[in-house]
Amino acid sequence: GTEHGDGASPAAAAALPATGGRLAPTEITRIYAKAGRAVVSVQTGDGSGTGFVIDRDGTIVTNAHVVGDAAQVRVRFDDDGAPVAARVAGKDVSSDLAVLKVDPDAAAGVEPLALAESRSVQVGDAAIAIGFPLGLDRTATAGIVSGLERQIESPNGFSIDEVIQTDAPINPGNSGGPLLDARGRVIGVNSQIATAGGGGGSVGIGFAIPSDTVRAVVPKLEAGQAVAHAWLGVATAAAPSGGVQVGTVTAGGPAERAGLRVGDTVRTIDGKPVADPDTISQAVAAHQPGDRLEVEVARGGQTRTLQITLGTRPETAP
């Protein structure tokens, strides 16, 4: 199964390629020394996680599932430091991201972490996770980027796309912490782990929300805006004959209103061949509510072209 890596309970850098391969211990030491103080412990009334500072205005990024329904949390900048009050400035459950604000004086002397462009990340690149796993003090683990373009489920049941997979050990409490490249830049926000055998610890498969998603979502949350995600309103599965087959169509949703039916085989979307269900979700994620998608489907031996106007994703998956 896949679990959130949360606690016991529930200014961008230039796009430069990261150094590939595993890092020598001395390099990990250097990165930890440079980035570690920007990584904070996040404590809520009933759980804990991790966050990281991204600017000098007291802005901290973490996971939405770490803060939950809290309007205010506490953060700790040092292992032996006093907790500091942090306001939850905004959260987007669909991308599992949240923004906290602390008094800038509380973060004085902390060097903010820069965001790399996650689209430049390659399998085999070095990956360093810093966080507060299992209630321990600040901890660093290292590995590589193990996979790209993964999908995980957000807390509200929708999928998060373009997720980075890593074998850097991530455990409960690491959620919301940074996944860094060999230059100490954020390539992702550690969010979930895969588990095996009913255990809750790391088995070497962790997932991080890509920094490009952070770059798109965080400014809106800082401004107090809701993040609108495009929505099609279908569930699909791979079709034996190629393309994907529509398994369910949400009543009253954009797809149903445009005439898409259960059993239709989707051949193309926006003129591009549909290889698997991920192709559809990625195409929808690349658009905004109100955008129109041209979808070609096979039905009863005939090909039909539908014009679907995307809606706004509801708060929870149907």
PDB file of C-alpha atoms in Angstrom:
ATOM      1  CA  GLY A   1       0.000   0.000   0.000  1.00  0.00           C
ATOM      2  CA  THR A   2       0.931   3.666  -0.076  1.00  0.00           C
ATOM      3  CA  GLU A   3       0.937   5.735   3.094  1.00  0.00           C
ATOM      4  CA  HIS A   4       1.368   9.392   3.834  1.00  0.00           C
ATOM      5  CA  GLY A   5       4.747   9.981   5.483  1.00  0.00           C
ATOM      6  CA  ASP A   6       3.185  12.117   8.203  1.00  0.00           C
ATOM      7  CA  GLY A   7       3.551  11.948  11.961  1.00  0.00           C
ATOM      8  CA  ALA A   8       2.169   9.525  14.480  1.00  0.00           C
ATOM      9  CA  SER A   9      -1.280  10.749  13.447  1.00  0.00           C
ATOM     10  CA  PRO A  10      -2.887  11.789  10.843  1.00  0.00           C
ATOM     11  CA  ALA A  11      12.273  32.154  -5.596  1.00  0.00           C
ATOM     12  CA  ALA A  12      13.389  29.571  -8.062  1.00  0.00           C
ATOM     13  CA  ALA A  13      16.963  28.665  -8.993  1.00  0.00           C
ATOM     14  CA  ALA A  14      18.178  28.404 -12.563  1.00  0.00           C
ATOM     15  CA  ALA A  15      17.467  25.111 -14.303  1.00  0.00           C
ATOM     16  CA  LEU A  16      20.805  23.336 -14.024  1.00  0.00           C
ATOM     17  CA  PRO A  17      21.196  19.567 -14.198  1.00  0.00           C
ATOM     18  CA  ALA A  18      21.888  17.801 -10.931  1.00  0.00           C
ATOM     19  CA  THR A  19      24.994  15.669 -10.540  1.00  0.00           C
ATOM     20  CA  GLY A  20      23.980  12.098 -11.263  1.00  0.00           C
ATOM     21  CA  GLY A  21      24.632   9.085  -9.052  1.00  0.00           C
ATOM     22  CA  ARG A  22      25.016   8.635  -5.338  1.00  0.00           C
ATOM     23  CA  LEU A  23      26.921  11.226  -3.371  1.00  0.00           C
ATOM     24  CA  ALA A  24      30.021  10.708  -1.275  1.00  0.00           C
ATOM     25  CA  PRO A  25      29.464  11.166   2.481  1.00  0.00           C
ATOM     26  CA  THR A  26      31.420  14.427   2.410  1.00  0.00           C
ATOM     27  CA  GLU A  27      29.012  15.844  -0.195  1.00  0.00           C
ATOM     28  CA  ILE A  28      25.990  14.857   1.883  1.00  0.00           C
ATOM     29  CA  THR A  29      27.609  16.570   4.873  1.00  0.00           C
ATOM     30  CA  ARG A  30      28.078  19.738   2.834  1.00  0.00           C
ATOM     31  CA  ILE A  31      24.477  19.772   1.610  1.00  0.00           C
ATOM     32  CA  TYR A  32      23.090  19.087   5.080  1.00  0.00           C
ATOM     33  CA  ALA A  33      25.216  21.847   6.586  1.00  0.00           C
ATOM     34  CA  LYS A  34      23.986  24.310   3.975  1.00  0.00           C
ATOM     35  CA  ALA A  35      20.299  23.331   3.842  1.00  0.00           C
ATOM     36  CA  GLY A  36      19.552  21.812   7.225  1.00  0.00           C
ATOM     37  CA  ARG A  37      18.586  24.944   9.156  1.00  0.00           C
ATOM     38  CA  ALA A  38      15.909  25.778   6.587  1.00  0.00           C
ATOM     39  CA  VAL A  39      14.149  22.485   7.360  1.00  0.00           C
ATOM     40  CA  VAL A  40      11.762  22.797  10.309  1.00  0.00           C
ATOM     41  CA  SER A  41       9.679  20.507  12.458  1.00  0.00           C
ATOM     42  CA  VAL A  42       5.932  21.109  12.109  1.00  0.00           C
ATOM     43  CA  GLN A  43       3.773  20.221  15.095  1.00  0.00           C
ATOM     44  CA  THR A  44      -0.022  20.181  15.156  1.00  0.00           C
ATOM     45  CA  GLY A  45      -2.394  19.281  17.922  1.00  0.00           C
ATOM     46  CA  ASP A  46      -2.385  15.599  17.040  1.00  0.00           C
ATOM     47  CA  GLY A  47       0.604  14.974  14.800  1.00  0.00           C
ATOM     48  CA  SER A  48       3.845  16.203  13.350  1.00  0.00           C
ATOM     49  CA  GLY A  49       5.710  16.538  10.093  1.00  0.00           C
ATOM     50  CA  THR A  50       8.328  18.626   8.343  1.00  0.00           C
ATOM     51  CA  GLY A  51       8.465  21.885   6.384  1.00  0.00           C
ATOM     52  CA  PHE A  52      11.081  24.102   4.758  1.00  0.00           C
ATOM     53  CA  VAL A  53      11.700  27.829   4.390  1.00  0.00           C
ATOM     54  CA  ILE A  54      11.544  29.228   0.830  1.00  0.00           C
ATOM     55  CA  ASP A  55      12.042  32.976   1.326  1.00  0.00           C
ATOM     56  CA  ARG A  56      13.064  35.630   3.847  1.00  0.00           C
ATOM     57  CA  ASP A  57       9.457  36.622   4.555  1.00  0.00           C
ATOM     58  CA  GLY A  58       8.817  33.665   6.835  1.00  0.00           C
ATOM     59  CA  THR A  59       7.184  31.433   4.204  1.00  0.00           C
ATOM     60  CA  ILE A  60       7.317  27.686   4.850  1.00  0.00           C
ATOM     61  CA  VAL A  61       6.120  24.887   2.559  1.00  0.00           C
ATOM     62  CA  THR A  62       4.753  21.615   3.930  1.00  0.00           C
ATOM     63  CA  ASN A  63       2.060  19.037   3.110  1.00  0.00           C
ATOM     64  CA  ALA A  64      -1.649  19.766   3.399  1.00  0.00           C
ATOM     65  CA  HIS A  65      -2.111  16.453   5.200  1.00  0.00           C
ATOM     66  CA  VAL A  66       0.430  17.518   7.823  1.00  0.00           C
ATOM     67  CA  VAL A  67      -1.555  20.613   8.855  1.00  0.00           C
ATOM     68  CA  GLY A  68      -4.954  18.972   8.445  1.00  0.00           C
ATOM     69  CA  ASP A  69      -7.729  21.334   9.517  1.00  0.00           C
ATOM     70  CA  ALA A  70      -5.482  23.467  11.729  1.00  0.00           C
ATOM     71  CA  ALA A  71      -5.454  27.239  11.255  1.00  0.00           C
ATOM     72  CA  GLN A  72      -2.265  27.552  13.273  1.00  0.00           C
ATOM     73  CA  VAL A  73       0.586  25.146  13.979  1.00  0.00           C
ATOM     74  CA  ARG A  74       3.978  25.335  15.679  1.00  0.00           C
ATOM     75  CA  VAL A  75       7.358  25.018  14.006  1.00  0.00           C
ATOM     76  CA  ARG A  76      10.792  24.433  15.459  1.00  0.00           C
ATOM     77  CA  PHE A  77      13.887  25.735  13.671  1.00  0.00           C
ATOM     78  CA  ASP A  78      16.438  23.934  15.828  1.00  0.00           C
ATOM     79  CA  ASP A  79      16.408  20.581  17.557  1.00  0.00           C
ATOM     80  CA  ASP A  80      16.581  22.270  20.946  1.00  0.00           C
ATOM     81  CA  GLY A  81      14.768  25.478  19.936  1.00  0.00           C
ATOM     82  CA  ALA A  82      11.489  26.755  21.304  1.00  0.00           C
ATOM     83  CA  PRO A  83       8.367  26.228  19.160  1.00  0.00           C
ATOM     84  CA  VAL A  84       7.294  29.222  17.058  1.00  0.00           C
ATOM     85  CA  ALA A  85       3.674  29.958  16.106  1.00  0.00           C
ATOM     86  CA  ALA A  86       2.941  29.587  12.395  1.00  0.00           C
ATOM     87  CA  ARG A  87      -0.242  30.606  10.587  1.00  0.00           C
ATOM     88  CA  VAL A  88      -1.615  28.297   7.903  1.00  0.00           C
ATOM     89  CA  ALA A  89      -1.794  30.791   5.027  1.00  0.00           C
ATOM     90  CA  GLY A  90      -3.348  28.325   2.606  1.00  0.00           C
ATOM     91  CA  LYS A  91      -3.543  24.708   1.560  1.00  0.00           C
ATOM     92  CA  ASP A  92      -4.441  22.766  -1.556  1.00  0.00           C
ATOM     93  CA  VAL A  93      -5.545  19.252  -0.712  1.00  0.00           C
ATOM     94  CA  SER A  94      -5.545  18.195  -4.374  1.00  0.00           C
ATOM     95  CA  SER A  95      -1.775  18.726  -4.607  1.00  0.00           C
ATOM     96  CA  ASP A  96      -1.198  17.990  -0.884  1.00  0.00           C
ATOM     97  CA  LEU A  97       0.640  21.288  -0.401  1.00  0.00           C
ATOM     98  CA  ALA A  98       0.289  23.921   2.305  1.00  0.00           C
ATOM     99  CA  VAL A  99       1.933  27.254   3.080  1.00  0.00           C
ATOM    100  CA  LEU A 100       2.776  28.446   6.585  1.00  0.00           C
ATOM    101  CA  LYS A 101       3.772  31.934   7.658  1.00  0.00           C
ATOM    102  CA  VAL A 102       5.961  32.813  10.647  1.00  0.00           C
ATOM    103  CA  ASP A 103       7.287  36.151  11.829  1.00  0.00           C
ATOM    104  CA  PRO A 104      10.308  36.828   9.580  1.00  0.00           C
ATOM    105  CA  ASP A 105      12.367  37.552  12.708  1.00  0.00           C
ATOM    106  CA  ALA A 106      11.841  33.954  13.791  1.00  0.00           C
ATOM    107  CA  ALA A 107      13.632  32.791  10.643  1.00  0.00           C
ATOM    108  CA  ALA A 108      16.403  35.391  10.799  1.00  0.00           C
ATOM    109  CA  GLY A 109      19.705  33.932   9.677  1.00  0.00           C
ATOM    110  CA  VAL A 110      18.074  30.983   7.914  1.00  0.00           C
ATOM    111  CA  GLU A 111      19.118  30.608   4.274  1.00  0.00           C
ATOM    112  CA  PRO A 112      15.961  29.792   2.258  1.00  0.00           C
ATOM    113  CA  LEU A 113      15.962  26.754   0.007  1.00  0.00           C
ATOM    114  CA  ALA A 114      15.792  27.347  -3.747  1.00  0.00           C
ATOM    115  CA  LEU A 115      13.502  25.380  -6.047  1.00  0.00           C
ATOM    116  CA  ALA A 116      15.091  23.469  -8.884  1.00  0.00           C
ATOM    117  CA  GLU A 117      13.092  22.695 -12.029  1.00  0.00           C
ATOM    118  CA  SER A 118      11.879  19.162 -11.465  1.00  0.00           C
ATOM    119  CA  ARG A 119      11.353  18.642 -15.202  1.00  0.00           C
ATOM    120  CA  SER A 120      15.158  18.572 -15.478  1.00  0.00           C
ATOM    121  CA  VAL A 121      15.509  15.721 -12.978  1.00  0.00           C
ATOM    122  CA  GLN A 122      16.624  12.352 -14.343  1.00  0.00           C
ATOM    123  CA  VAL A 123      16.522   8.827 -12.975  1.00  0.00           C
ATOM    124  CA  GLY A 124      19.830   8.196 -11.231  1.00  0.00           C
ATOM    125  CA  ASP A 125      20.281  11.760  -9.993  1.00  0.00           C
ATOM    126  CA  ALA A 126      21.288  12.123  -6.364  1.00  0.00           C
ATOM    127  CA  ALA A 127      18.473  12.720  -3.861  1.00  0.00           C
ATOM    128  CA  ILE A 128      18.784  13.845  -0.241  1.00  0.00           C
ATOM    129  CA  ALA A 129      15.831  13.933   2.155  1.00  0.00           C
ATOM    130  CA  ILE A 130      15.912  16.037   5.316  1.00  0.00           C
ATOM    131  CA  GLY A 131      13.168  15.825   7.904  1.00  0.00           C
ATOM    132  CA  PHE A 132      12.000  14.803  11.342  1.00  0.00           C
ATOM    133  CA  PRO A 133      11.039  11.109  11.065  1.00  0.00           C
ATOM    134  CA  LEU A 134       9.299   9.293  13.899  1.00  0.00           C
ATOM    135  CA  GLY A 135       9.669  12.251  16.250  1.00  0.00           C
ATOM    136  CA  LEU A 136      13.463  12.266  16.012  1.00  0.00           C
ATOM    137  CA  ASP A 137      15.573  15.391  15.654  1.00  0.00           C
ATOM    138  CA  ARG A 138      16.503  16.652  12.194  1.00  0.00           C
ATOM    139  CA  THR A 139      17.648  13.709  10.063  1.00  0.00           C
ATOM    140  CA  ALA A 140      19.258  13.352   6.634  1.00  0.00           C
ATOM    141  CA  THR A 141      19.013  10.333   4.338  1.00  0.00           C
ATOM    142  CA  ALA A 142      20.363   9.937   0.819  1.00  0.00           C
ATOM    143  CA  GLY A 143      19.782   7.910  -2.315  1.00  0.00           C
ATOM    144  CA  ILE A 144      18.873   8.518  -5.920  1.00  0.00           C
ATOM    145  CA  VAL A 145      15.878   9.462  -8.021  1.00  0.00           C
ATOM    146  CA  SER A 146      14.422   6.013  -8.720  1.00  0.00           C
ATOM    147  CA  GLY A 147      11.565   6.930 -11.038  1.00  0.00           C
ATOM    148  CA  LEU A 148       9.674   9.791 -12.647  1.00  0.00           C
ATOM    149  CA  GLU A 149       6.100  10.564 -13.702  1.00  0.00           C
ATOM    150  CA  ARG A 150       4.607   8.445 -10.935  1.00  0.00           C
ATOM    151  CA  GLN A 151       1.073   9.012  -9.643  1.00  0.00           C
ATOM    152  CA  ILE A 152      -0.043   9.055  -6.025  1.00  0.00           C
ATOM    153  CA  GLU A 153      -3.433   9.693  -4.465  1.00  0.00           C
ATOM    154  CA  SER A 154      -4.054  13.038  -2.816  1.00  0.00           C
ATOM    155  CA  PRO A 155      -5.847  13.245   0.557  1.00  0.00           C
ATOM    156  CA  ASN A 156      -9.123  14.058  -1.258  1.00  0.00           C
ATOM    157  CA  GLY A 157      -8.919  11.028  -3.529  1.00  0.00           C
ATOM    158  CA  PHE A 158      -7.690  12.600  -6.764  1.00  0.00           C
ATOM    159  CA  SER A 159      -4.356  11.796  -8.384  1.00  0.00           C
ATOM    160  CA  ILE A 160      -1.174  13.858  -8.139  1.00  0.00           C
ATOM    161  CA  ASP A 161       0.853  13.593 -11.346  1.00  0.00           C
ATOM    162  CA  GLU A 162       4.530  13.883 -12.279  1.00  0.00           C
ATOM    163  CA  VAL A 163       5.578  12.579  -8.859  1.00  0.00           C
ATOM    164  CA  ILE A 164       9.245  11.777  -8.185  1.00  0.00           C
ATOM    165  CA  GLN A 165      10.142   8.369  -6.739  1.00  0.00           C
ATOM    166  CA  THR A 166      13.246   7.997  -4.572  1.00  0.00           C
ATOM    167  CA  ASP A 167      15.006   5.320  -2.554  1.00  0.00           C
ATOM    168  CA  ALA A 168      16.275   7.877  -0.021  1.00  0.00           C
ATOM    169  CA  PRO A 169      14.702   6.474   3.175  1.00  0.00           C
ATOM    170  CA  ILE A 170      11.530   8.389   4.127  1.00  0.00           C
ATOM    171  CA  ASN A 171       9.470   7.552   7.192  1.00  0.00           C
ATOM    172  CA  PRO A 172       6.423   8.926   9.039  1.00  0.00           C
ATOM    173  CA  GLY A 173       7.324  12.462  10.087  1.00  0.00           C
ATOM    174  CA  ASN A 174       9.264  13.220   6.881  1.00  0.00           C
ATOM    175  CA  SER A 175       6.094  14.491   5.180  1.00  0.00           C
ATOM    176  CA  GLY A 176       6.424  18.058   3.968  1.00  0.00           C
ATOM    177  CA  GLY A 177      10.202  18.000   4.015  1.00  0.00           C
ATOM    178  CA  PRO A 178      12.423  18.694   1.008  1.00  0.00           C
ATOM    179  CA  LEU A 179      13.932  16.236  -1.409  1.00  0.00           C
ATOM    180  CA  LEU A 180      17.143  17.916  -2.550  1.00  0.00           C
ATOM    181  CA  ASP A 181      19.470  17.532  -5.514  1.00  0.00           C
ATOM    182  CA  ALA A 182      23.259  17.451  -5.436  1.00  0.00           C
ATOM    183  CA  ARG A 183      23.333  21.252  -5.277  1.00  0.00           C
ATOM    184  CA  GLY A 184      21.019  21.448  -2.292  1.00  0.00           C
ATOM    185  CA  ARG A 185      18.018  22.679  -4.301  1.00  0.00           C
ATOM    186  CA  VAL A 186      14.496  21.363  -3.763  1.00  0.00           C
ATOM    187  CA  ILE A 187      13.325  18.935  -6.439  1.00  0.00           C
ATOM    188  CA  GLY A 188      10.290  17.741  -4.506  1.00  0.00           C
ATOM    189  CA  VAL A 189       8.271  17.706  -1.295  1.00  0.00           C
ATOM    190  CA  ASN A 190       8.348  14.319   0.420  1.00  0.00           C
ATOM    191  CA  SER A 191       4.767  13.172   0.794  1.00  0.00           C
ATOM    192  CA  GLN A 192       4.170   9.426   0.840  1.00  0.00           C
ATOM    193  CA  ILE A 193       5.887   6.066   1.157  1.00  0.00           C
ATOM    194  CA  ALA A 194       5.046   2.633  -0.140  1.00  0.00           C
ATOM    195  CA  THR A 195       4.944  -0.082   2.500  1.00  0.00           C
ATOM    196  CA  ALA A 196       4.957  -3.859   2.387  1.00  0.00           C
ATOM    197  CA  GLY A 197       3.799  -6.572   4.714  1.00  0.00           C
ATOM    198  CA  GLY A 198       1.631  -4.271   6.799  1.00  0.00           C
ATOM    199  CA  GLY A 199       4.569  -2.297   8.167  1.00  0.00           C
ATOM    200  CA  GLY A 200       4.672   1.478   8.292  1.00  0.00           C
ATOM    201  CA  GLY A 201       8.374   2.043   7.674  1.00  0.00           C
ATOM    202  CA  SER A 202      10.446   2.737   4.597  1.00  0.00           C
ATOM    203  CA  VAL A 203      11.004  -0.030   2.067  1.00  0.00           C
ATOM    204  CA  GLY A 204      12.994   2.212  -0.239  1.00  0.00           C
ATOM    205  CA  ILE A 205      10.053   3.587  -2.221  1.00  0.00           C
ATOM    206  CA  GLY A 206       9.213   7.175  -1.371  1.00  0.00           C
ATOM    207  CA  PHE A 207       7.270   9.762  -3.361  1.00  0.00           C
ATOM    208  CA  ALA A 208       7.801  13.519  -3.597  1.00  0.00           C
ATOM    209  CA  ILE A 209       5.514  16.143  -5.107  1.00  0.00           C
ATOM    210  CA  PRO A 210       7.598  17.817  -7.849  1.00  0.00           C
ATOM    211  CA  SER A 211       9.034  21.286  -7.331  1.00  0.00           C
ATOM    212  CA  ASP A 212       7.375  22.472 -10.554  1.00  0.00           C
ATOM    213  CA  THR A 213       4.016  21.832  -8.868  1.00  0.00           C
ATOM    214  CA  VAL A 214       5.225  23.746  -5.801  1.00  0.00           C
ATOM    215  CA  ARG A 215       6.218  26.618  -8.068  1.00  0.00           C
ATOM    216  CA  ALA A 216       2.696  26.756  -9.558  1.00  0.00           C
ATOM    217  CA  VAL A 217       0.657  26.263  -6.380  1.00  0.00           C
ATOM    218  CA  VAL A 218       2.511  28.076  -3.577  1.00  0.00           C
ATOM    219  CA  PRO A 219       2.189  31.668  -4.904  1.00  0.00           C
ATOM    220  CA  LYS A 220      -1.595  31.255  -5.043  1.00  0.00           C
ATOM    221  CA  LEU A 221      -1.726  29.878  -1.522  1.00  0.00           C
ATOM    222  CA  GLU A 222       0.465  32.732  -0.281  1.00  0.00           C
ATOM    223  CA  ALA A 223      -2.033  35.171  -1.801  1.00  0.00           C
ATOM    224  CA  GLY A 224      -4.927  33.448  -0.059  1.00  0.00           C
ATOM    225  CA  GLN A 225      -6.351  32.131  -3.325  1.00  0.00           C
ATOM    226  CA  ALA A 226      -7.973  28.775  -3.932  1.00  0.00           C
ATOM    227  CA  VAL A 227      -6.198  26.576  -6.473  1.00  0.00           C
ATOM    228  CA  ALA A 228      -8.577  25.480  -9.238  1.00  0.00           C
ATOM    229  CA  HIS A 229      -7.839  22.121 -10.856  1.00  0.00           C
ATOM    230  CA  ALA A 230      -9.382  21.052 -14.157  1.00  0.00           C
ATOM    231  CA  TRP A 231     -11.775  18.108 -13.976  1.00  0.00           C
ATOM    232  CA  LEU A 232     -13.065  15.676 -16.599  1.00  0.00           C
ATOM    233  CA  GLY A 233     -15.247  13.406 -14.473  1.00  0.00           C
ATOM    234  CA  VAL A 234     -14.315   9.926 -15.681  1.00  0.00           C
ATOM    235  CA  ALA A 235     -12.488   6.831 -14.492  1.00  0.00           C
ATOM    236  CA  THR A 236     -10.683   4.760 -17.119  1.00  0.00           C
ATOM    237  CA  ALA A 237      -8.670   1.585 -17.519  1.00  0.00           C
ATOM    238  CA  ALA A 238      -6.432   0.245 -20.256  1.00  0.00           C
ATOM    239  CA  ALA A 239      -8.416  -1.258 -23.176  1.00  0.00           C
ATOM    240  CA  PRO A 240      -7.285  -4.602 -24.667  1.00  0.00           C
ATOM    241  CA  SER A 241      -7.628  -3.151 -28.167  1.00  0.00           C
ATOM    242  CA  GLY A 242      -5.512  -0.099 -27.385  1.00  0.00           C
ATOM    243  CA  GLY A 243      -6.337   3.255 -25.879  1.00  0.00           C
ATOM    244  CA  VAL A 244      -8.285   3.347 -22.646  1.00  0.00           C
ATOM    245  CA  GLN A 245     -11.832   2.352 -21.860  1.00  0.00           C
ATOM    246  CA  VAL A 246     -14.209   4.501 -19.850  1.00  0.00           C
ATOM    247  CA  GLY A 247     -15.287   2.645 -16.717  1.00  0.00           C
ATOM    248  CA  THR A 248     -17.379   5.286 -14.955  1.00  0.00           C
ATOM    249  CA  VAL A 249     -18.724   8.698 -15.878  1.00  0.00           C
ATOM    250  CA  THR A 250     -19.645  11.090 -13.066  1.00  0.00           C
ATOM    251  CA  ALA A 251     -23.269  12.141 -13.275  1.00  0.00           C
ATOM    252  CA  GLY A 252     -23.537  15.806 -14.191  1.00  0.00           C
ATOM    253  CA  GLY A 253     -19.796  16.076 -14.813  1.00  0.00           C
ATOM    254  CA  PRO A 254     -18.082  17.606 -17.855  1.00  0.00           C
ATOM    255  CA  ALA A 255     -17.611  14.278 -19.649  1.00  0.00           C
ATOM    256  CA  GLU A 256     -21.236  13.226 -19.262  1.00  0.00           C
ATOM    257  CA  ARG A 257     -22.508  16.612 -20.430  1.00  0.00           C
ATOM    258  CA  ALA A 258     -20.396  16.257 -23.582  1.00  0.00           C
ATOM    259  CA  GLY A 259     -21.767  12.783 -24.340  1.00  0.00           C
ATOM    260  CA  LEU A 260     -18.967  10.479 -23.144  1.00  0.00           C
ATOM    261  CA  ARG A 261     -20.363   7.086 -22.135  1.00  0.00           C
ATOM    262  CA  VAL A 262     -19.285   4.079 -20.107  1.00  0.00           C
ATOM    263  CA  GLY A 263     -17.669   1.579 -22.485  1.00  0.00           C
ATOM    264  CA  ASP A 264     -16.293   4.217 -24.876  1.00  0.00           C
ATOM    265  CA  THR A 265     -12.663   3.678 -25.870  1.00  0.00           C
ATOM    266  CA  VAL A 266     -10.686   6.916 -25.832  1.00  0.00           C
ATOM    267  CA  ARG A 267      -8.276   6.999 -28.784  1.00  0.00           C
ATOM    268  CA  THR A 268      -6.941  10.558 -28.713  1.00  0.00           C
ATOM    269  CA  ILE A 269      -7.135  13.602 -26.484  1.00  0.00           C
ATOM    270  CA  ASP A 270      -6.172  17.014 -27.799  1.00  0.00           C
ATOM    271  CA  GLY A 271      -5.020  15.242 -30.965  1.00  0.00           C
ATOM    272  CA  LYS A 272      -2.531  13.032 -29.103  1.00  0.00           C
ATOM    273  CA  PRO A 273      -2.806   9.234 -28.983  1.00  0.00           C
ATOM    274  CA  VAL A 274      -3.942   7.896 -25.611  1.00  0.00           C
ATOM    275  CA  ALA A 275      -1.583   5.140 -24.492  1.00  0.00           C
ATOM    276  CA  ASP A 276      -2.828   4.632 -20.930  1.00  0.00           C
ATOM    277  CA  PRO A 277      -5.018   6.280 -18.267  1.00  0.00           C
ATOM    278  CA  ASP A 278      -2.084   8.475 -17.215  1.00  0.00           C
ATOM    279  CA  THR A 279      -2.202  10.150 -20.632  1.00  0.00           C
ATOM    280  CA  ILE A 280      -5.704  11.411 -19.906  1.00  0.00           C
ATOM    281  CA  SER A 281      -4.981  12.631 -16.381  1.00  0.00           C
ATOM    282  CA  GLN A 282      -1.847  14.433 -17.542  1.00  0.00           C
ATOM    283  CA  ALA A 283      -3.719  16.098 -20.401  1.00  0.00           C
ATOM    284  CA  VAL A 284      -6.417  17.324 -18.027  1.00  0.00           C
ATOM    285  CA  ALA A 285      -3.845  18.495 -15.454  1.00  0.00           C
ATOM    286  CA  ALA A 286      -2.154  20.612 -18.144  1.00  0.00           C
ATOM    287  CA  HIS A 287      -5.338  22.652 -18.620  1.00  0.00           C
ATOM    288  CA  GLN A 288      -7.487  25.011 -16.585  1.00  0.00           C
ATOM    289  CA  PRO A 289     -11.201  24.807 -15.764  1.00  0.00           C
ATOM    290  CA  GLY A 290     -13.158  26.164 -18.722  1.00  0.00           C
ATOM    291  CA  ASP A 291     -10.638  24.949 -21.296  1.00  0.00           C
ATOM    292  CA  ARG A 292     -11.983  22.743 -24.067  1.00  0.00           C
ATOM    293  CA  LEU A 293     -10.559  19.329 -24.915  1.00  0.00           C
ATOM    294  CA  GLU A 294     -11.191  17.456 -28.149  1.00  0.00           C
ATOM    295  CA  VAL A 295     -11.612  13.764 -27.379  1.00  0.00           C
ATOM    296  CA  GLU A 296     -11.876  11.057 -30.028  1.00  0.00           C
ATOM    297  CA  VAL A 297     -13.608   7.877 -28.943  1.00  0.00           C
ATOM    298  CA  ALA A 298     -14.547   4.539 -30.489  1.00  0.00           C
ATOM    299  CA  ARG A 299     -18.145   3.424 -29.843  1.00  0.00           C
ATOM    300  CA  GLY A 300     -19.997   0.575 -31.506  1.00  0.00           C
ATOM    301  CA  GLY A 301     -17.516   0.365 -34.372  1.00  0.00           C
ATOM    302  CA  GLN A 302     -17.705   4.074 -35.095  1.00  0.00           C
ATOM    303  CA  THR A 303     -15.377   6.941 -34.261  1.00  0.00           C
ATOM    304  CA  ARG A 304     -16.840  10.024 -32.610  1.00  0.00           C
ATOM    305  CA  THR A 305     -15.223  13.338 -31.751  1.00  0.00           C
ATOM    306  CA  LEU A 306     -16.444  15.090 -28.608  1.00  0.00           C
ATOM    307  CA  GLN A 307     -15.750  18.624 -27.424  1.00  0.00           C
ATOM    308  CA  ILE A 308     -15.511  18.581 -23.630  1.00  0.00           C
ATOM    309  CA  THR A 309     -15.376  21.771 -21.584  1.00  0.00           C
ATOM    310  CA  LEU A 310     -13.423  20.996 -18.412  1.00  0.00           C
ATOM    311  CA  GLY A 311     -14.994  21.750 -15.069  1.00  0.00           C
ATOM    312  CA  THR A 312     -13.502  22.516 -11.650  1.00  0.00           C
ATOM    313  CA  ARG A 313     -12.470  19.575  -9.541  1.00  0.00           C
ATOM    314  CA  PRO A 314     -14.794  19.094  -6.541  1.00  0.00           C
ATOM    315  CA  GLU A 315     -13.431  19.048  -2.984  1.00  0.00           C
ATOM    316  CA  THR A 316     -13.440  15.241  -2.875  1.00  0.00           C
ATOM    317  CA  ALA A 317     -13.345  12.586  -5.555  1.00  0.00           C
ATOM    318  CA  PRO A 318     -16.813  11.242  -6.451  1.00  0.00           C
TER     319      PRO A 318
END
